[in-house]
């Protein structure tokens, strides 16, 4: 069976915590920032964990079966 390739877009977007959970950046912090409050923009800066319902799909993209 051939080797499976890691999705190159996914490997740039996701990283791992020390315990093996997958971290992601929050959306809506790229453009149209003038409408958003300082608090909203500040909270969008922080990373968060990938939701449990999306975990299987992300792990497949990263070749972590």
PDB file of C-alpha atoms in Angstrom:
ATOM      1  CA  UNK A   1       0.000   0.000   0.000  1.00  0.00           C
ATOM      2  CA  UNK A   2       1.413   3.440  -0.874  1.00  0.00           C
ATOM      3  CA  UNK A   3       2.307   6.029   1.705  1.00  0.00           C
ATOM      4  CA  UNK A   4      -0.416   8.563   2.444  1.00  0.00           C
ATOM      5  CA  UNK A   5       0.435  12.223   2.044  1.00  0.00           C
ATOM      6  CA  UNK A   6      -0.290  14.873   4.635  1.00  0.00           C
ATOM      7  CA  UNK A   7      -2.542  17.648   3.330  1.00  0.00           C
ATOM      8  CA  UNK A   8      -0.170  20.598   2.934  1.00  0.00           C
ATOM      9  CA  UNK A   9      -2.858  23.181   3.700  1.00  0.00           C
ATOM     10  CA  UNK A  10      -3.820  21.398   6.912  1.00  0.00           C
ATOM     11  CA  UNK A  11      -0.278  21.094   8.215  1.00  0.00           C
ATOM     12  CA  UNK A  12       0.067  24.899   7.987  1.00  0.00           C
ATOM     13  CA  UNK A  13      -3.236  25.548   9.780  1.00  0.00           C
ATOM     14  CA  UNK A  14      -3.135  23.132  12.716  1.00  0.00           C
ATOM     15  CA  UNK A  15      -0.687  22.490  15.540  1.00  0.00           C
ATOM     16  CA  UNK A  16      -0.631  20.224  18.575  1.00  0.00           C
ATOM     17  CA  UNK A  17      -0.762  20.756  22.310  1.00  0.00           C
ATOM     18  CA  UNK A  18       1.512  18.833  24.638  1.00  0.00           C
ATOM     19  CA  UNK A  19      -1.254  16.325  25.362  1.00  0.00           C
ATOM     20  CA  UNK A  20      -1.923  15.665  21.650  1.00  0.00           C
ATOM     21  CA  UNK A  21      -5.013  17.797  21.119  1.00  0.00           C
ATOM     22  CA  UNK A  22      -5.200  19.815  17.902  1.00  0.00           C
ATOM     23  CA  UNK A  23      -5.135  23.620  18.027  1.00  0.00           C
ATOM     24  CA  UNK A  24      -6.529  25.990  15.391  1.00  0.00           C
ATOM     25  CA  UNK A  25      -6.803  29.731  14.832  1.00  0.00           C
ATOM     26  CA  UNK A  26     -10.167  31.465  15.080  1.00  0.00           C
ATOM     27  CA  UNK A  27     -11.895  32.761  11.950  1.00  0.00           C
ATOM     28  CA  UNK A  28     -13.046  36.337  11.169  1.00  0.00           C
ATOM     29  CA  UNK A  29      -9.780  38.104  12.035  1.00  0.00           C
ATOM     30  CA  UNK A  30      -8.411  38.721   8.515  1.00  0.00           C
ATOM     31  CA  UNK A  31     -10.382  41.657   7.097  1.00  0.00           C
ATOM     32  CA  UNK A  32     -13.340  43.982   7.722  1.00  0.00           C
ATOM     33  CA  UNK A  33     -11.870  44.710  11.142  1.00  0.00           C
ATOM     34  CA  UNK A  34     -13.173  48.276  11.398  1.00  0.00           C
ATOM     35  CA  UNK A  35     -16.683  47.070  12.266  1.00  0.00           C
ATOM     36  CA  UNK A  36     -15.495  44.787  15.038  1.00  0.00           C
ATOM     37  CA  UNK A  37     -14.981  45.952  18.594  1.00  0.00           C
ATOM     38  CA  UNK A  38     -11.575  45.877  20.290  1.00  0.00           C
ATOM     39  CA  UNK A  39     -12.827  43.143  22.596  1.00  0.00           C
ATOM     40  CA  UNK A  40     -14.017  40.995  19.705  1.00  0.00           C
ATOM     41  CA  UNK A  41     -10.718  41.376  17.826  1.00  0.00           C
ATOM     42  CA  UNK A  42      -8.712  40.639  20.973  1.00  0.00           C
ATOM     43  CA  UNK A  43     -10.676  37.463  21.644  1.00  0.00           C
ATOM     44  CA  UNK A  44     -10.236  36.297  18.042  1.00  0.00           C
ATOM     45  CA  UNK A  45      -6.444  36.403  18.433  1.00  0.00           C
ATOM     46  CA  UNK A  46      -6.332  33.434  20.801  1.00  0.00           C
ATOM     47  CA  UNK A  47      -6.079  29.887  19.530  1.00  0.00           C
ATOM     48  CA  UNK A  48      -8.676  27.281  20.405  1.00  0.00           C
ATOM     49  CA  UNK A  49      -9.047  23.524  20.144  1.00  0.00           C
ATOM     50  CA  UNK A  50     -10.611  21.703  17.214  1.00  0.00           C
ATOM     51  CA  UNK A  51     -14.148  20.569  18.048  1.00  0.00           C
ATOM     52  CA  UNK A  52     -14.723  16.890  18.773  1.00  0.00           C
ATOM     53  CA  UNK A  53     -17.091  16.568  15.797  1.00  0.00           C
ATOM     54  CA  UNK A  54     -14.356  17.777  13.386  1.00  0.00           C
ATOM     55  CA  UNK A  55     -11.494  15.842  14.969  1.00  0.00           C
ATOM     56  CA  UNK A  56     -11.779  12.753  12.729  1.00  0.00           C
ATOM     57  CA  UNK A  57     -11.703  14.840   9.545  1.00  0.00           C
ATOM     58  CA  UNK A  58      -8.692  16.900  10.677  1.00  0.00           C
ATOM     59  CA  UNK A  59      -6.788  13.803  11.783  1.00  0.00           C
ATOM     60  CA  UNK A  60      -7.304  12.268   8.350  1.00  0.00           C
ATOM     61  CA  UNK A  61      -5.955  15.388   6.657  1.00  0.00           C
ATOM     62  CA  UNK A  62      -2.882  15.196   8.916  1.00  0.00           C
ATOM     63  CA  UNK A  63      -2.530  11.405   8.321  1.00  0.00           C
ATOM     64  CA  UNK A  64      -3.054  10.545  11.997  1.00  0.00           C
ATOM     65  CA  UNK A  65      -5.354   7.543  11.861  1.00  0.00           C
TER      66      UNK A  65
END
